[in-house]
CSV table of C-alpha atoms in Angstrom, one decimal:
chain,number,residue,atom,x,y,z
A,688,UNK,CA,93.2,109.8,61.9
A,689,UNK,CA,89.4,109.5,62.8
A,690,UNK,CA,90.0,106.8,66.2
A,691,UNK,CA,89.3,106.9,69.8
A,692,UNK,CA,90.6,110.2,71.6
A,693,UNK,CA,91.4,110.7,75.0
A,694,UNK,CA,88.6,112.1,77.0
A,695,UNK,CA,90.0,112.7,80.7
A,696,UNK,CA,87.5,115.3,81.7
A,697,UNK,CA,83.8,113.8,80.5
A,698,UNK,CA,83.9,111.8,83.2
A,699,UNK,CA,83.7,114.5,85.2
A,700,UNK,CA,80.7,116.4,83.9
A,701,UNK,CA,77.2,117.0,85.7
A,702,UNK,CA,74.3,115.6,84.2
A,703,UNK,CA,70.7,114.9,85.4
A,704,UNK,CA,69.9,111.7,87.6
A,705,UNK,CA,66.6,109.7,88.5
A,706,UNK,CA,65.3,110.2,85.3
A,707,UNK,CA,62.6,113.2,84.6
A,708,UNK,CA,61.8,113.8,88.1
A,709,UNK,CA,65.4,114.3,88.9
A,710,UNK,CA,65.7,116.4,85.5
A,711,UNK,CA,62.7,118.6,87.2
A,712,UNK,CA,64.6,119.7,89.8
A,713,UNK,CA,68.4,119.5,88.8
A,714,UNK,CA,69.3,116.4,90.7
A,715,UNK,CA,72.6,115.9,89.1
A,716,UNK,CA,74.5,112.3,89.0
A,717,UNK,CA,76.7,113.8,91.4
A,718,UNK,CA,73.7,113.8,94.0
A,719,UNK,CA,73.1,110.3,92.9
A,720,UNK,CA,76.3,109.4,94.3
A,721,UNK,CA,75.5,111.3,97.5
A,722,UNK,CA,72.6,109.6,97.8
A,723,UNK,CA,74.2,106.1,97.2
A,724,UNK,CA,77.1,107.4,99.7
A,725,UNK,CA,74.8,108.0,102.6
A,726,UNK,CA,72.4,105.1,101.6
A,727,UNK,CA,75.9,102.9,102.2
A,728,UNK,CA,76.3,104.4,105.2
A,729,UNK,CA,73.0,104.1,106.7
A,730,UNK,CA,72.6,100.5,105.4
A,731,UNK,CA,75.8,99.7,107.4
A,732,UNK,CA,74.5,100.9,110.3
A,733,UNK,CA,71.6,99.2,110.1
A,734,UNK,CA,73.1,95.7,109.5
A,735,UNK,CA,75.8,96.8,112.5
A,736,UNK,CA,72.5,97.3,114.8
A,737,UNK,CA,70.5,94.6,113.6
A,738,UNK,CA,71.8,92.0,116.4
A,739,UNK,CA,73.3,94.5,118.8
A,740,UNK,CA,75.4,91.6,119.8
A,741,UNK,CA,77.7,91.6,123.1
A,742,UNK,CA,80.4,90.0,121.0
A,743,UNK,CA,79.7,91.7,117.7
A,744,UNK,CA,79.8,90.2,114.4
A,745,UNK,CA,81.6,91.1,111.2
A,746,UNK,CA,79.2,94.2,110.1
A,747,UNK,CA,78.8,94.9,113.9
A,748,UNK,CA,83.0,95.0,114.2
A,749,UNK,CA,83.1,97.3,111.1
A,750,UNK,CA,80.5,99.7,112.4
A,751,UNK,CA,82.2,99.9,115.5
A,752,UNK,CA,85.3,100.6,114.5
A,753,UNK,CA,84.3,103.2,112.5
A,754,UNK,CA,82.6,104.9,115.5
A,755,UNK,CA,85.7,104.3,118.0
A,756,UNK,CA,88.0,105.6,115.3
A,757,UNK,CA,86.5,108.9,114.5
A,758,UNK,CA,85.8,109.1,118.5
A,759,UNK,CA,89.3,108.7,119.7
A,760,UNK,CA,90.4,111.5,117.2
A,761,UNK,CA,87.4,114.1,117.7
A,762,UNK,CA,88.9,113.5,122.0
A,763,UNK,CA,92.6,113.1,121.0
A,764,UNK,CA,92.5,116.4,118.6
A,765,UNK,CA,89.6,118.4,120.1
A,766,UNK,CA,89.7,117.3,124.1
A,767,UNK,CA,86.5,116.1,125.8
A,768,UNK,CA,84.8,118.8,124.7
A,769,UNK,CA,85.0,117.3,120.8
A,770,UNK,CA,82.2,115.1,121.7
A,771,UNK,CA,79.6,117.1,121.6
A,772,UNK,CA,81.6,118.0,117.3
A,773,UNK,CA,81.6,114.4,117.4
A,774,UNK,CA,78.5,113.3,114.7
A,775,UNK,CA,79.4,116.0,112.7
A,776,UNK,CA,82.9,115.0,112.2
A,777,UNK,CA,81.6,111.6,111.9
A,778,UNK,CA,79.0,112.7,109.0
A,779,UNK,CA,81.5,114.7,107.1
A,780,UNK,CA,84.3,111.7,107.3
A,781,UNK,CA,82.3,109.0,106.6
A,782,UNK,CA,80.7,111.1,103.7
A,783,UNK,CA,83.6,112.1,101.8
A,784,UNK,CA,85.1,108.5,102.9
A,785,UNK,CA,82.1,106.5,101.0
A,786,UNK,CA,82.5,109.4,98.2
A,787,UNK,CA,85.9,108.5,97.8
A,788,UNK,CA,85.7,104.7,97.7
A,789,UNK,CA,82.1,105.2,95.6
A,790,UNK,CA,83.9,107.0,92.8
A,791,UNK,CA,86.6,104.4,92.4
A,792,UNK,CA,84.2,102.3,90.5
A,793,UNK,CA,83.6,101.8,86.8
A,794,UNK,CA,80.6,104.3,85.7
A,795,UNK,CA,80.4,105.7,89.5
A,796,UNK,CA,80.5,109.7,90.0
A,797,UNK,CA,83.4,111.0,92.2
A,798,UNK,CA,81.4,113.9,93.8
A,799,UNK,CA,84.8,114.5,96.0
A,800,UNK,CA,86.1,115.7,92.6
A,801,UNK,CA,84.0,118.6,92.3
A,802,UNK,CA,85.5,122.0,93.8
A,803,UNK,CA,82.1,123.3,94.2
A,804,UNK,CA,81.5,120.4,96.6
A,805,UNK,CA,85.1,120.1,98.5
A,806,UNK,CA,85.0,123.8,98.6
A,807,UNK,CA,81.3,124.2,99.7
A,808,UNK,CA,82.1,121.6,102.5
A,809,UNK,CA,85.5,123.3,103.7
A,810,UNK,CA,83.5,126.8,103.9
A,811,UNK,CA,81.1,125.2,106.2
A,812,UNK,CA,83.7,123.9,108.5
A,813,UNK,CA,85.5,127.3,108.2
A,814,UNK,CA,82.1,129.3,109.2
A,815,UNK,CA,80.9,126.7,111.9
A,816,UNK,CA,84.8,126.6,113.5
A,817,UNK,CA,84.9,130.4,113.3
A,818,UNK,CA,81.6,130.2,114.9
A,819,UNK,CA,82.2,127.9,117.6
A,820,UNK,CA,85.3,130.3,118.2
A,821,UNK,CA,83.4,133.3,118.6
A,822,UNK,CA,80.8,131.5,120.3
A,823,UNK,CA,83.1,130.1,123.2
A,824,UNK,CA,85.6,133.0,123.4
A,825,UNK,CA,83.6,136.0,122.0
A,826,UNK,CA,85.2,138.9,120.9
A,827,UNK,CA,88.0,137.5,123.0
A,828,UNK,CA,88.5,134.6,120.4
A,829,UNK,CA,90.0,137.5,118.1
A,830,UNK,CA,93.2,137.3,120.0
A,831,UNK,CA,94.2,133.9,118.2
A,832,UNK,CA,95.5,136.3,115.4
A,833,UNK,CA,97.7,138.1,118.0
A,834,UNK,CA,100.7,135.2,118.6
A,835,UNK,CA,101.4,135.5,122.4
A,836,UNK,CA,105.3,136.1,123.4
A,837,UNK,CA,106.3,138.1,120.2
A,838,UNK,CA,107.7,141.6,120.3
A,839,UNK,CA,104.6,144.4,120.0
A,840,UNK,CA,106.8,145.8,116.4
A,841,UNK,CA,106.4,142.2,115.2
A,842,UNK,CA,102.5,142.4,115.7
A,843,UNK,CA,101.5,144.6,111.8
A,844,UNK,CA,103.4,142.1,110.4
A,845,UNK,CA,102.4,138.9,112.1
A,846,UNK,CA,98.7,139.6,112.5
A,847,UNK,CA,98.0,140.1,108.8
A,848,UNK,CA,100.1,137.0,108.2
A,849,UNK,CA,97.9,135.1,111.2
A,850,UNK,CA,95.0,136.3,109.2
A,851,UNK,CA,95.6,135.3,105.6
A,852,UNK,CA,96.6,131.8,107.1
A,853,UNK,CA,93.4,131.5,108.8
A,854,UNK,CA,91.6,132.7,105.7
A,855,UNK,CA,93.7,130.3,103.6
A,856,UNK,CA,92.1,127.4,105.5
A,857,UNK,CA,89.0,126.4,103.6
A,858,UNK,CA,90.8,126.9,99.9
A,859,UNK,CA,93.5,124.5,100.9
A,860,UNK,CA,90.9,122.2,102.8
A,861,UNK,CA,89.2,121.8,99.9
A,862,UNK,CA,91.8,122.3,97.3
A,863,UNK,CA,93.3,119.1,98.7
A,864,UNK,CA,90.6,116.9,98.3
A,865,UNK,CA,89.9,118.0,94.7
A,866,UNK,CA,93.0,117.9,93.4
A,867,UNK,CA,93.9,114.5,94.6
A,868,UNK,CA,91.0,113.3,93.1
A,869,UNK,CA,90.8,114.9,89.8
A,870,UNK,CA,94.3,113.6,89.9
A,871,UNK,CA,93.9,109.9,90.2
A,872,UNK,CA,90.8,109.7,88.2
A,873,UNK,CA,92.4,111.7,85.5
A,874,UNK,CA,95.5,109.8,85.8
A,875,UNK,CA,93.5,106.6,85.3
A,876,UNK,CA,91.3,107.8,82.4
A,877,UNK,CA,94.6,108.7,80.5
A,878,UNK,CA,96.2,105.4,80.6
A,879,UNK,CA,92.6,103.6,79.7
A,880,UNK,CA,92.7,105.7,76.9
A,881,UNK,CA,95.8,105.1,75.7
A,882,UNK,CA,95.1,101.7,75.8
A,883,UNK,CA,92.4,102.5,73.3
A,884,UNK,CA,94.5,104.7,71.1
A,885,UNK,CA,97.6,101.8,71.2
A,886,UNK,CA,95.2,99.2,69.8
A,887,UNK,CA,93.8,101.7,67.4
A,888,UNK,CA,97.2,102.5,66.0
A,889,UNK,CA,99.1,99.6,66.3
A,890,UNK,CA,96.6,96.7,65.6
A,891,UNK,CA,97.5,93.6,68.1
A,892,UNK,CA,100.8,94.9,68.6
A,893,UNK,CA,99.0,97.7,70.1
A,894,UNK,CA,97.0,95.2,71.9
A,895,UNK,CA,99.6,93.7,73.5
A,896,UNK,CA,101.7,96.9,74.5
A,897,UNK,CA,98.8,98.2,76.3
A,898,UNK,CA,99.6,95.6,78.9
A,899,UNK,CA,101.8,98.7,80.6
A,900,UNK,CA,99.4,101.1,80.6
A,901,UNK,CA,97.4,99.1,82.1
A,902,UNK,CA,99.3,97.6,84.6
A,903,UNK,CA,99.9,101.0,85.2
A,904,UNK,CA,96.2,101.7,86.0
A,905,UNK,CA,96.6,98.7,88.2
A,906,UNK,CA,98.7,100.2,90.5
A,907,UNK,CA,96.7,103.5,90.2
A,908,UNK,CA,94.4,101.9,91.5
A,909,UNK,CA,96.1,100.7,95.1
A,910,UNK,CA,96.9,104.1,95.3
A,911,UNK,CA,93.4,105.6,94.8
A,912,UNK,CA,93.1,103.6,97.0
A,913,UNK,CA,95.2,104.6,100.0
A,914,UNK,CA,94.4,108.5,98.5
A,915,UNK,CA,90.9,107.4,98.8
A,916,UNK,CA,90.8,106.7,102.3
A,917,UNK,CA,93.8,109.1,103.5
A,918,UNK,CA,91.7,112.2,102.4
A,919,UNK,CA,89.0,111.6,103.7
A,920,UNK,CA,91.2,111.3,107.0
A,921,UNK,CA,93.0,114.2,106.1
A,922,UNK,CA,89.7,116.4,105.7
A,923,UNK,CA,88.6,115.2,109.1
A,924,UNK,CA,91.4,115.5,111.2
A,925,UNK,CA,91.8,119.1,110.0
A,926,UNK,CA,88.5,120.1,111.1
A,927,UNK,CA,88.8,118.6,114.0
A,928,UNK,CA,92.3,120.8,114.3
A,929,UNK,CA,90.2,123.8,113.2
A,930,UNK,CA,87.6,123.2,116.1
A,931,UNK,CA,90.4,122.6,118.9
A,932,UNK,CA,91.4,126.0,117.6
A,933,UNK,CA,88.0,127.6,118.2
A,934,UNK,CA,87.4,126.1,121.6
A,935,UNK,CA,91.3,126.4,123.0
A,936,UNK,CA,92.7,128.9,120.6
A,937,UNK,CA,95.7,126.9,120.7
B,1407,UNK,CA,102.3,112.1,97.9
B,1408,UNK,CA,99.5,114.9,98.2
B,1409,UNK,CA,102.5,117.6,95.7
B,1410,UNK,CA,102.7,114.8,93.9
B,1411,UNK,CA,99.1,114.4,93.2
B,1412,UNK,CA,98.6,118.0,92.4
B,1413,UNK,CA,101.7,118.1,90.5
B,1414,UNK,CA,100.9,115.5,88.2
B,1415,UNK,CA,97.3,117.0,87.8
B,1416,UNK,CA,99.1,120.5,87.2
B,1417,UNK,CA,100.9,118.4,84.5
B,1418,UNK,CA,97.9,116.6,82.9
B,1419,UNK,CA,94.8,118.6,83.8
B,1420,UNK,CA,95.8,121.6,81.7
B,1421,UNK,CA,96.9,119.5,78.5
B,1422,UNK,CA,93.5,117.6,78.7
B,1423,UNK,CA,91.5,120.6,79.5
B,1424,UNK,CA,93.2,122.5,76.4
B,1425,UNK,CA,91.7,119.4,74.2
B,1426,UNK,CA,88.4,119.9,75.8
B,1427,UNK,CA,87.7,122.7,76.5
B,1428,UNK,CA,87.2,123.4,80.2
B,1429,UNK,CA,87.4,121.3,83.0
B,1430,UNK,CA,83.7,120.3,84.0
B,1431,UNK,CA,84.3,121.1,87.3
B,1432,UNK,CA,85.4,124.8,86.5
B,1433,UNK,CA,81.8,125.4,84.1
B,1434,UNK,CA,80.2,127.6,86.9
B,1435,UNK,CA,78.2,128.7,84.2
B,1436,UNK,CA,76.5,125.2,83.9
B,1437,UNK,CA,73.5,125.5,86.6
B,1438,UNK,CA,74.1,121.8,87.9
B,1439,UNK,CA,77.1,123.0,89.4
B,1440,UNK,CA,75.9,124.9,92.1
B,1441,UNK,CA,72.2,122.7,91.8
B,1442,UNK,CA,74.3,119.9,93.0
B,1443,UNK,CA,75.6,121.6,96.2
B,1444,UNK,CA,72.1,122.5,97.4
B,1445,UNK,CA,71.2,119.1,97.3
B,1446,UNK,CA,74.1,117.8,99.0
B,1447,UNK,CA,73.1,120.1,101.3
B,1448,UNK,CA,70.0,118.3,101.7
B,1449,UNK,CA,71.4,114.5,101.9
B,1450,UNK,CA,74.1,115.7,104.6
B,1451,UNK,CA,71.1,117.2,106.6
B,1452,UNK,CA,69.1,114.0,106.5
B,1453,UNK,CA,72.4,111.7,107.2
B,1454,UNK,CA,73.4,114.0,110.0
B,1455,UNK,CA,70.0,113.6,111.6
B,1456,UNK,CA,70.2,109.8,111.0
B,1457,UNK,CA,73.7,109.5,112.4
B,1458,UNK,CA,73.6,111.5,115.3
B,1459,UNK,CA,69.7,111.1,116.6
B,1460,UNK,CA,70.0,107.5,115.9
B,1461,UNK,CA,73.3,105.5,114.1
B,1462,UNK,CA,75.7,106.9,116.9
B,1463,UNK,CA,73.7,106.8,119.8
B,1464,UNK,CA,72.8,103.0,119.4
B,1465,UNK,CA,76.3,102.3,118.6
B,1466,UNK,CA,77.5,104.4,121.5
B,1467,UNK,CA,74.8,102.6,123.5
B,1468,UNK,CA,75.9,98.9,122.4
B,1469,UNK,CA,79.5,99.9,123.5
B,1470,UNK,CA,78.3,101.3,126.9
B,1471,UNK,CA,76.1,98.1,127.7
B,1472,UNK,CA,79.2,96.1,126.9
B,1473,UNK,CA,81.8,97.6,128.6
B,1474,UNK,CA,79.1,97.9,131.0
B,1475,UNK,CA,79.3,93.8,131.1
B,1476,UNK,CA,83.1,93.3,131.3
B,1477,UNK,CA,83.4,95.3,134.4
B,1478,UNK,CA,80.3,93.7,136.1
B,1479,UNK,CA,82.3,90.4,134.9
B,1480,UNK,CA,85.2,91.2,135.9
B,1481,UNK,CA,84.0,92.7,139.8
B,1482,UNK,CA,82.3,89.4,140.0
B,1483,UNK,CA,85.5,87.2,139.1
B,1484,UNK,CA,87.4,89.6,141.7
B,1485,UNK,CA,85.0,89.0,144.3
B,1486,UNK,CA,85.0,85.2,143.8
B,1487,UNK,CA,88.7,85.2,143.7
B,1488,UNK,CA,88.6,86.9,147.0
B,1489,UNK,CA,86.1,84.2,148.5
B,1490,UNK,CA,88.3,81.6,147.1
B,1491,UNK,CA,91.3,82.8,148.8
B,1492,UNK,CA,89.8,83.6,152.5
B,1493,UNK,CA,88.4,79.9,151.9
B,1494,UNK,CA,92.4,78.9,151.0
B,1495,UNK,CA,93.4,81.2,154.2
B,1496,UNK,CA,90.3,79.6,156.0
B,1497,UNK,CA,91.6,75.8,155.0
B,1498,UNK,CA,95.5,76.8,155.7
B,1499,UNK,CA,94.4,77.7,159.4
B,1500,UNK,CA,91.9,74.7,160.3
B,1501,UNK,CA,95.2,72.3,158.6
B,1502,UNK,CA,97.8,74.5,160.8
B,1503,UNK,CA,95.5,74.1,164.1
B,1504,UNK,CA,95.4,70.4,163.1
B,1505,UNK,CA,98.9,69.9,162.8
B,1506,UNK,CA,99.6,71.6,165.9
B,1507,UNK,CA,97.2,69.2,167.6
B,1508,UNK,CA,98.4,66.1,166.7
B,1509,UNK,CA,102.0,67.3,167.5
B,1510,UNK,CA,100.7,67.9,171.0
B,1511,UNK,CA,98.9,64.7,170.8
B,1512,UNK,CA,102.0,62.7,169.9
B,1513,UNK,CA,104.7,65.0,172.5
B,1514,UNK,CA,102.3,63.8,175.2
B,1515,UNK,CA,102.2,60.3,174.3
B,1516,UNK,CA,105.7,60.1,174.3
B,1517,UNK,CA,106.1,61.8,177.4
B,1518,UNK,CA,103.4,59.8,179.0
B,1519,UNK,CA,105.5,56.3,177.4
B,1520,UNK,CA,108.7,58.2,178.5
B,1521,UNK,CA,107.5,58.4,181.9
B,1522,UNK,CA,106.5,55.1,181.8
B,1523,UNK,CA,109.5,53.3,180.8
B,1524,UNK,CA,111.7,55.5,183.3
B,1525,UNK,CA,109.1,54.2,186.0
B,1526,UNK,CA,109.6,50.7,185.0
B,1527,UNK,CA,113.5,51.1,184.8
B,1528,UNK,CA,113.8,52.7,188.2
B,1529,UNK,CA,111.5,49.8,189.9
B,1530,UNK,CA,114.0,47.2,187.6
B,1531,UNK,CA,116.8,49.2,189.0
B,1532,UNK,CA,115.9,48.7,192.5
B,1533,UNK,CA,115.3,44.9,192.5
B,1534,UNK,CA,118.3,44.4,190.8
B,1535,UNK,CA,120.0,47.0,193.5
B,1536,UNK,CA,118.5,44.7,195.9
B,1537,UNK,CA,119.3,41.4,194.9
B,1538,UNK,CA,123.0,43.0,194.7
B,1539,UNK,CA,123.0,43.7,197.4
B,1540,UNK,CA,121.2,40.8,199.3
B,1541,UNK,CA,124.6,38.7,196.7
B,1542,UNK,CA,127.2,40.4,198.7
B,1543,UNK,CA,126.0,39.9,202.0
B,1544,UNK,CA,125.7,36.1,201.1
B,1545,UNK,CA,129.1,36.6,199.8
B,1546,UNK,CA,130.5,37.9,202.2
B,1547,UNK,CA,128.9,35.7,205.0
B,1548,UNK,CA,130.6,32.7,202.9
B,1549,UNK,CA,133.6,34.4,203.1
B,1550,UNK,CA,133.8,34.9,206.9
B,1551,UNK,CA,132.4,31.4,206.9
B,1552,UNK,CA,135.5,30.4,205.1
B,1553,UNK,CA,138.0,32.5,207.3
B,1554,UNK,CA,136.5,31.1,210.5
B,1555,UNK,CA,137.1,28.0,209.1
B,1556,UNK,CA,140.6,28.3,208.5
B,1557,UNK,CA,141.9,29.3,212.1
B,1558,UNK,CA,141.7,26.0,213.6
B,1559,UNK,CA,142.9,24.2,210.1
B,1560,UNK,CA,145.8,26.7,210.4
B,1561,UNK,CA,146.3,26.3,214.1
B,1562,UNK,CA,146.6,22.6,213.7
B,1563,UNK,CA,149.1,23.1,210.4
B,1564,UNK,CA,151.3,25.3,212.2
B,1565,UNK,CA,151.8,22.9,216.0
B,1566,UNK,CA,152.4,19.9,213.8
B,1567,UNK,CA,155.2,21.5,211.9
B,1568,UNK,CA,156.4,23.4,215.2
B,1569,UNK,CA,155.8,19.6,216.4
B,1570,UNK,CA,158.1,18.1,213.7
B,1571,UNK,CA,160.6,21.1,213.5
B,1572,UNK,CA,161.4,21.4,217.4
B,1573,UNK,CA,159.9,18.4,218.8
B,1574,UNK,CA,157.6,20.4,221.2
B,1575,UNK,CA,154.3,21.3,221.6
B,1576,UNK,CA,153.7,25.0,221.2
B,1577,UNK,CA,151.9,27.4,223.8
B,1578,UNK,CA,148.0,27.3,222.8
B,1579,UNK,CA,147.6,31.1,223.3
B,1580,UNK,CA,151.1,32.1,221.5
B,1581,UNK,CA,150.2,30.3,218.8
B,1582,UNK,CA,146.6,31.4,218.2
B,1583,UNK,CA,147.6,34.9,219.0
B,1584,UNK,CA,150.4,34.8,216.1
B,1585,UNK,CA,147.6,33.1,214.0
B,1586,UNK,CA,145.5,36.0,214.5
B,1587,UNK,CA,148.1,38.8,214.1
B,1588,UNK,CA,149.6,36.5,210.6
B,1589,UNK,CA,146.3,35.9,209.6
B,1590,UNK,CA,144.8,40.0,210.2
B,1591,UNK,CA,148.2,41.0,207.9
B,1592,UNK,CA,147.2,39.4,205.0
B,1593,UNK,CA,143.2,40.4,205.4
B,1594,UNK,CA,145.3,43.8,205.2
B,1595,UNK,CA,147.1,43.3,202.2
C-alpha cells in the first residue's frame, strides 16, 4: 500500500536556516526559533516601554506582569538575595516560555524538544548553582551533602545518596522539559497522521472518521498548552530551588 | 501529568523511532546538533544583556516611579484629610463657644426679666398691701361709727320698754352701765 505514512520524528530534525549564510555557519532552524523567541521577547518589551505609562496599557500590563511574576518567585524561593539571580532567571523562563508557545505552531521548530538544548541549559544552571555554592560558602558549601541531625554510621550511606541526587539534578531538569515536549508534539503528529492514513484507506468514510483524531489533536492542543507554559515554570522554579540551595544550603 | 507525558512518549517514541530510524534529537553524530547549542549560546548571551542592562531595569524603573506616585498620592490625601479634620475640630469649637454664648446671653436676659417682673410684683404687692390696709381702717372706723351710734338708739329702746313694762323711768347711769356691760358681751362673742 504505497500512501501517506506516519512521520512523528521529521519534524524534529535539524536543518540549516537563513538561507546560505546560515548554511555557512551551521545556523540550524532550531536557532531560527531562538532567534524568533528572543526577537518576541525583546519586541514585547519594547512595545511595554514605549509609553512608560503611570497606568499602563495592555502590552505595558503584560510586560509587567511578566517581570512581577518571575520577581516574586526569584524572592519567595531564593530570599532577597535572588535579585541579584533575578535577570537570569528571567532570561532562562521567558526563553524556554516563548520556545514553548513558538513551537506549538504549524511549521514552527520546538527547540525545547531538543535534549542537547534542555540538557545544555540544565548543565548551566547546575555549574553556575554549584558555583554560586562554592562561591558563597566555599569549601564549607560541601557540608550540604552531609544531612545535619543523622547518626555518624548513617553518614557512608547518606552522603553518596546526597551526592547522586545532587548529580541527578541537571538530567532530570532537562529530561523533563524534553520529554514533555517530544511528547505532545509527537502525540499530535500521530493523530494528524492518521488522519491522513484514515482518508487514504477508507475514502470519505475515512474522511469523516478522522473527525476523532482530530478532535483529539484539539484537545492536545489545550494541553500543550497548559504543558507549554507549566514547564517553562517548572524549569524556573527549580533553578531558582537549586540557587536557594547554593546561597542557604537549605 | 508530567509520568504521563513521558509515559505516553516511552509508549510512542520507540514505535515511531523503530519506523524511522532514530530519533533526530538522539543523531549526535549530525554536526547541527551540537552547532545549534553554540548558537543558542550566543542568542541567550545577547537577550541576557538586553534584559538585564536594559528590558528589566526600565520596567523595574516604571514600577519604582509609580509606586513612587501612589505613596506621594496617598501622604498628600492623608495630610489633607488631617487639615480637613482640625478645620472640622476648629468649626466644632468656634459653634460650641457660640452656643455657650448665646445660652449665657439668654440666662441673663431672663434673669434680668426675672428680676424685673419680681420688682414690679413686690411694688404691686405693696400698693395693694396698702390700700388693704388703708380699707380696713375705713372699715373699721365705720364700724365704731355704727356702734357709737347704737348706744343712745339702744338706751332710748330699752327706757321705753322699762317705761311700758313697769311704768317708771329707769336710773340714767344703771341703765347705760347695763348697756355698756350687754353691749361689751356681745362685741365678745
Amino acid at each position: 500500500m504505497a500512501g501517506p505514512t506516519i512521520d512523528a520524528l521529521g519534524q524534529f530534525s535539524l536543518t540549516t536556516g537563513l538561507g546560505s549564510l546560515g548554511r555557512a555557519v551551521n545556523f540550524t532552524n532550531s536557532n531560527e526559533a531562538m532567534l524568533g523567541a528572543a526577537a518576541v521577547i525583546v519586541a514585547v518589551f519594547a512595545l511595554g516601554l514605549k509609553s512608560k505609562a503611570l497606568v499602563p496599557g495592555r502590552a505595558q500590563s503584560l510586560v509587567e506582569m511578566l517581570y512581577e511574576f518571575v520577581r516574586n518567585m526569584c524572592v519567595d524561593t531564593i530570599g532577597e538575595e535572588g535579585l541579584r539571580f533575578f535577570p537570569l532567571v528571567f532570561t532562562i523562563f521567558s526563553f524556554i516560555l516563548l520556545g514553548n508557545l513558538l513551537g506549538l505552531f504549524p511549521y514552527f521548530f520546538a527547540f525545547t524538544s531538543h535534549i542537547a538544548v534542555t540538557l545544555t541549559l540544565a548543565l548551566f544552571v547546575f555549574v553556575f548553582s554549584t558555583g554560586v555554592g562554592f562561591y558563597t560558602h566555599g569549601f564549607k558549601f560541601l557540608k550540604f551533602f552531609v544531612p545535619s541531625g543523622v547518626p555518624t554510621w548513617l553518614l557512608p550511606l547518606l552522603v553518596p545518596i546526597e551526592i547522586i541526587s545532587y548529580l541527578s539534578r541537571p538530567v532530570s531538569l532537562s529530561v523533563r522539559l524534553f520529554a514533555n515536549m517530544t511528547a505532545g508534539h509527537v502525540m499530535w503528529e500521530v493523530f494528524a497522521g492518521f488522519m491522513l492514513l484514515l482518508t487514504a484507506s477508507f475514502g470519505v468514510l475515512g474522511a469523516f472518521a478522522s473527525v476523532v483524531p482530530l478532535s483529539l489533536n484539539v484537545a492536545l492542543a489545550a494541553l500543550e498548552l497548559l504543558v507549554a507554559g507549566l514547564q517553562a515554570y517548572v524549569f524556573a522554579i527549580l533553578t531558582c530551588l537549586y540557587l536557594h540551595d547554593a546561597v542557604h544550603m537549605h | 501529568m508530567r509520568r504521563i507525558s513521558t509515559a505516553l512518549l516511552l509508549a510512542l517514541a520507540p514505535s515511531a523511532a523503530l519506523a524511522e530510524g532514530t530519533m533526530p534529537q538522539m543523531d549526535f553524530a549530525n554536526p547541527l546538533t551540537l552547532d545549534q547549542v553554540g548558537w543558542m549560546a550566543v542568542i541567550l548571551v545577547v537577550l541576557y544583556l538586553l534584559l538585564s542592562r536594559w528590558g528589566l531595569p526600565e520596567i523595574g524603573k516604571v514600577l519604582e516611579h509609580r509606586a513612587g506616585v501612589i505613596s506621594k498620592d496617598l501622604a498628600t490625601a492623608r495630610a489633607a484629610k488631617l487639615e480637613a479634620d482640625q478645620a472640622v475640630a476648629q468649626l466644632n469649637a468656634t459653634i460650641a463657644q457660640a452656643r455657650g454664648a448665646a445660652q449665657a446671653e439668654v440666662a441673663k436676659a431672663v434673669a434680668e426679666a426675672k428680676a424685673d417682673a419680681a420688682a414690679k410684683a413686690a411694688a404691686l404687692a405693696g400698693q395693694l398691701e396698702a390700700k388693704l390696709a388703708e380699707s380696713e381702717a375705713r372699715i373699721e372706723a365705720a364700724r365704731a361709727a355704727a356702734l357709737a351710734a347704737i348706744k343712745p338708739v339702744a338706751a332710748e329702746a330699752a327706757s321705753s320698754i322699762l317705761l311700758k313694762l313697769t311704768g317708771s323711768q329707769p336710773a340714767e347711769d344703771k341703765l347705760a352701765q347695763r348697756l355698756d356691760e350687754a353691749l361689751a358681751a356681745r362685741k365678745a362673742a
